[in-house]
Amino acid sequence: MVKIMENLISQKAANVLDLLEKIDSVNEMIAIHEDDPFMKNQYVYRKELFVKELAHQLSEYQIAPKDLAA
């Protein structure tokens, strides 16, 4: 499967996609733990790390966070 994906998208794009999937997953966990502040904060922290990494990955495409605010 990885070999097939290598032919379809670049590694840079795969990294961005992976981060988006992680953010999507952690968003679900944040919603599930809405009534548990401790667990929710753990997932919010993870999301913040993923978003920072996503910003770094997007910089490889010359996309800055301010570009996304449009």
Coordinates of N, CA and C in Angstrom, one line a residue:
M1 N 0.8 -1.2 0.0 CA 0.0 0.0 0.0 C 0.9 1.3 0.0
V2 N 1.9 1.3 0.8 CA 2.8 2.4 0.8 C 3.4 2.7 -0.5
K3 N 3.8 1.6 -1.2 CA 4.4 1.8 -2.5 C 3.4 2.4 -3.5
I4 N 2.2 2.0 -3.4 CA 1.2 2.6 -4.3 C 1.0 4.1 -4.0
M5 N 0.9 4.4 -2.7 CA 0.8 5.8 -2.3 C 2.0 6.7 -2.8
E6 N 3.2 6.1 -2.7 CA 4.3 6.8 -3.2 C 4.2 7.3 -4.6
N7 N 3.5 6.4 -5.4 CA 3.4 6.8 -6.8 C 2.3 7.8 -7.0
L8 N 1.3 7.9 -6.1 CA 0.2 8.8 -6.2 C 0.5 10.2 -5.7
I9 N 1.1 10.3 -4.5 CA 1.4 11.6 -3.9 C 2.8 11.6 -3.4
S10 N 3.3 12.8 -3.2 CA 4.7 12.9 -2.7 C 4.7 12.7 -1.2
Q11 N 5.9 12.5 -0.7 CA 6.0 12.3 0.8 C 5.6 13.5 1.5
K12 N 5.9 14.7 1.0 CA 5.5 16.0 1.6 C 3.9 16.0 1.7
A13 N 3.3 15.6 0.7 CA 1.8 15.6 0.7 C 1.3 14.6 1.6
A14 N 1.9 13.4 1.7 CA 1.5 12.3 2.6 C 1.6 12.8 4.0
N15 N 2.7 13.5 4.3 CA 2.9 14.0 5.7 C 1.8 15.0 6.1
V16 N 1.4 15.9 5.2 CA 0.3 16.8 5.5 C -1.0 16.1 5.7
L17 N -1.3 15.1 4.8 CA -2.5 14.3 4.9 C -2.5 13.6 6.2
D18 N -1.4 13.0 6.6 CA -1.3 12.3 7.9 C -1.6 13.2 9.1
L19 N -1.1 14.4 9.1 CA -1.4 15.3 10.1 C -2.9 15.7 10.1
L20 N -3.4 15.9 9.0 CA -4.9 16.3 8.9 C -5.7 15.2 9.5
E21 N -5.4 13.9 9.2 CA -6.1 12.8 9.8 C -5.9 12.7 11.3
K22 N -4.7 13.0 11.8 CA -4.5 13.0 13.2 C -5.3 14.1 13.9
I23 N -5.4 15.3 13.3 CA -6.2 16.4 13.8 C -7.7 16.0 13.8
D24 N -8.1 15.4 12.8 CA -9.5 15.0 12.7 C -9.8 14.0 13.8
S25 N -8.9 13.0 14.0 CA -9.1 12.0 15.0 C -9.1 12.6 16.4
V26 N -8.2 13.5 16.7 CA -8.1 14.2 18.0 C -9.3 15.1 18.2
N27 N -9.9 15.7 17.2 CA -11.1 16.5 17.3 C -12.3 15.6 17.8
E28 N -12.3 14.4 17.3 CA -13.4 13.5 17.8 C -13.2 13.2 19.3
M29 N -11.9 13.0 19.7 CA -11.7 12.7 21.1 C -12.0 13.9 22.0
I30 N -11.7 15.1 21.5 CA -12.1 16.3 22.2 C -13.6 16.3 22.5
A31 N -14.3 16.0 21.4 CA -15.8 16.1 21.5 C -16.3 15.0 22.5
I32 N -15.7 13.8 22.5 CA -16.1 12.7 23.3 C -15.8 13.1 24.8
H33 N -14.7 13.8 25.1 CA -14.3 14.1 26.5 C -14.7 15.5 26.9
E34 N -15.8 16.0 26.2 CA -16.2 17.4 26.5 C -16.5 17.6 28.0
D35 N -17.0 16.6 28.7 CA -17.3 16.7 30.1 C -16.2 16.3 31.1
D36 N -15.1 16.0 30.5 CA -13.9 15.6 31.4 C -12.7 16.6 31.0
P37 N -12.6 17.7 31.8 CA -11.6 18.7 31.5 C -10.2 18.1 31.4
F38 N -9.8 17.2 32.3 CA -8.5 16.7 32.2 C -8.2 16.0 30.9
M39 N -9.1 15.1 30.5 CA -8.9 14.3 29.2 C -9.0 15.3 28.1
K40 N -9.9 16.2 28.1 CA -10.1 17.1 27.0 C -8.8 17.9 26.8
N41 N -8.3 18.4 27.9 CA -7.0 19.2 27.8 C -5.9 18.4 27.2
Q42 N -5.8 17.1 27.5 CA -4.8 16.3 27.0 C -4.9 16.2 25.4
Y43 N -6.1 16.1 25.0 CA -6.3 16.0 23.5 C -6.2 17.4 22.9
V44 N -6.6 18.5 23.5 CA -6.3 19.8 23.0 C -4.8 20.1 22.9
Y45 N -4.1 19.6 23.9 CA -2.6 19.8 23.8 C -2.0 19.0 22.6
R46 N -2.5 17.8 22.4 CA -2.1 17.0 21.2 C -2.4 17.7 19.9
K47 N -3.6 18.3 19.9 CA -4.0 19.0 18.7 C -3.1 20.2 18.4
E48 N -2.8 20.9 19.4 CA -1.9 22.0 19.3 C -0.6 21.6 18.7
L49 N 0.0 20.5 19.1 CA 1.2 20.0 18.6 C 1.1 19.6 17.1
F50 N 0.0 18.9 16.8 CA -0.3 18.6 15.4 C -0.4 19.8 14.5
V51 N -1.1 20.8 15.0 CA -1.3 22.0 14.2 C 0.0 22.8 14.0
K52 N 0.9 22.8 15.0 CA 2.2 23.4 14.9 C 3.0 22.6 13.8
E53 N 2.9 21.3 13.9 CA 3.7 20.5 12.9 C 3.1 20.7 11.5
L54 N 1.8 20.9 11.4 CA 1.1 21.1 10.1 C 1.6 22.5 9.6
A55 N 1.7 23.5 10.4 CA 2.2 24.8 10.0 C 3.6 24.6 9.4
H56 N 4.4 23.8 10.1 CA 5.8 23.6 9.6 C 5.8 22.9 8.3
Q57 N 4.9 21.9 8.1 CA 4.9 21.1 6.9 C 4.4 22.0 5.7
L58 N 3.4 22.9 6.0 CA 2.9 23.8 5.0 C 3.9 24.8 4.6
S59 N 4.8 25.2 5.5 CA 5.9 26.1 5.1 C 6.7 25.5 4.0
E60 N 6.8 24.2 3.9 CA 7.6 23.6 2.8 C 6.9 23.9 1.4
Y61 N 5.6 24.3 1.5 CA 4.9 24.6 0.3 C 4.8 26.2 0.1
Q62 N 5.6 26.8 1.0 CA 5.6 28.3 1.0 C 4.2 28.9 1.4
I63 N 3.5 28.2 2.3 CA 2.2 28.6 2.8 C 2.5 29.0 4.3
A64 N 2.2 30.2 4.6 CA 2.3 30.7 6.0 C 0.9 30.7 6.6
P65 N 0.8 30.6 8.0 CA -0.5 30.6 8.6 C -1.3 31.8 8.3
K66 N -0.7 32.9 8.1 CA -1.5 34.1 7.7 C -2.1 33.9 6.3
D67 N -1.6 33.1 5.4 CA -2.2 32.8 4.1 C -3.5 32.1 4.3
L68 N -3.6 31.3 5.3 CA -4.8 30.5 5.5 C -6.0 31.3 6.1
A69 N -5.7 32.5 6.6 CA -6.8 33.3 7.2 C -7.7 34.0 6.2
A70 N -7.4 33.9 4.9 CA -8.2 34.5 3.9 C -9.5 34.0 3.7

